[in-house]
Amino acid sequence: MICIGIESTAHTFGAGIVDSECNILANEKKSYITEGGGIHPREAADLHYSNARQVIEDALKKANLSMKEIDIVGFSQGPGLGPCLQVGAVAARALALQNKKPLIGVNHCVAHVEIAKKITNAKEAIYVYASGANTQIIGYEAGRYRVYGETLDIGIGNLLDSFGRSLGIGFPAGPKIDEMYFQAKNYIELPYSVKGMDLVFSGLQTAAERKIATADRIDLAYSLMHNAFAELAEVSERALAHTERKELVLTGGVAASKALRKILEEMCNGRGAKLLVPPFGVCTDNGAMIAWLGIVENKAGIKQEIWETRILPRQRTDDVEITWA
Ligand code: FE2
């Protein structure tokens, strides 16, 4: 069984093709990148519209398949930016209807988790999903992916990008400021906000931005990352302790951060747990993860009529009933 998955929740329009063993036959994408700003949903959606056809054709070409040989069409139904989600939904519906294939809308966050689980061969893990818009600590329990902790305001990637923008670095700023983490000499005092199992990043961002004019930029970037990542490690550690699990899987675009990996690895080593990180191409937003969840849900007998494929911009990870675990 082969599924083509369409991803378009935010900055990336992706088309991935995956078979029932999770072999990734193609994983093509085009992303919205700006020199000095964040994501403008309408502009990103316009770009997705102009790229959609090409990205889908590129994926089919890469996999050396025609739509005739594809069995299912999957797409990201939510959560995400409405205008962006709409592009993927329209493209997926067109592909499915034109080629008479079953269509299945899947949850973007669950897709991140499921492909990470499959690729790392994790058994009973806690998942850290850290991206621009999302930061969640997730674990499967009794029919749902439970959210043990999450950001109450902005995603950790958004924190890094917004702070980077204040330093005059374009989007995405993450990779550039990650280098600064390893160049810094001093820690600068900044807020550290953990609320129970949840995280708050906007106060940290504001406090760091107020110090840009007077403090060393590299030290400041280091200190901001240090606090944000330590907060994430603290909550992840509590989730591991509570569930007595020994695997921590890191996914989402911020999984690219060497600094975050280092901090989580130290925490895991300290408690006899293992940090697992899939290759970056499946951590960041991509079509292959959508295609894989399409296959998983299809195998579980889940079907949708066209009217059920409306986008769900606010759908939560724990809204989805997991019938296949
Ligand atoms: Fe994502």
PDB file of N, CA, C and O and ligand atoms in Angstrom, residues 108 112 129 131 285, ligand 1:
ATOM      1  N   HIS A 108      -1.565  16.695  12.431  1.00  0.00           N
ATOM      2  CA  HIS A 108      -0.157  17.009  12.171  1.00  0.00           C
ATOM      3  C   HIS A 108       0.766  16.582  13.333  1.00  0.00           C
ATOM      4  O   HIS A 108       1.849  16.040  13.103  1.00  0.00           O
ATOM      5  N   HIS A 112       3.787  13.693  13.457  1.00  0.00           N
ATOM      6  CA  HIS A 112       5.175  13.855  13.932  1.00  0.00           C
ATOM      7  C   HIS A 112       5.543  12.686  14.855  1.00  0.00           C
ATOM      8  O   HIS A 112       6.610  12.095  14.742  1.00  0.00           O
ATOM      9  N   TYR A 129       7.813  17.189  21.256  1.00  0.00           N
ATOM     10  CA  TYR A 129       7.544  17.760  19.936  1.00  0.00           C
ATOM     11  C   TYR A 129       7.781  19.267  20.038  1.00  0.00           C
ATOM     12  O   TYR A 129       6.980  19.991  20.626  1.00  0.00           O
ATOM     13  N   SER A 131       8.583  22.628  17.960  1.00  0.00           N
ATOM     14  CA  SER A 131       8.647  23.257  16.636  1.00  0.00           C
ATOM     15  C   SER A 131       8.379  24.750  16.793  1.00  0.00           C
ATOM     16  O   SER A 131       8.362  25.274  17.901  1.00  0.00           O
ATOM     17  N   ASP A 285       8.562  19.811   9.496  1.00  0.00           N
ATOM     18  CA  ASP A 285       7.293  19.562   8.809  1.00  0.00           C
ATOM     19  C   ASP A 285       7.563  18.939   7.443  1.00  0.00           C
ATOM     20  O   ASP A 285       8.361  19.471   6.673  1.00  0.00           O
TER      21      ASP A 285
HETATM   22 FE   FE2 B   1       5.144  20.486  12.914  1.00  0.00          FE
END
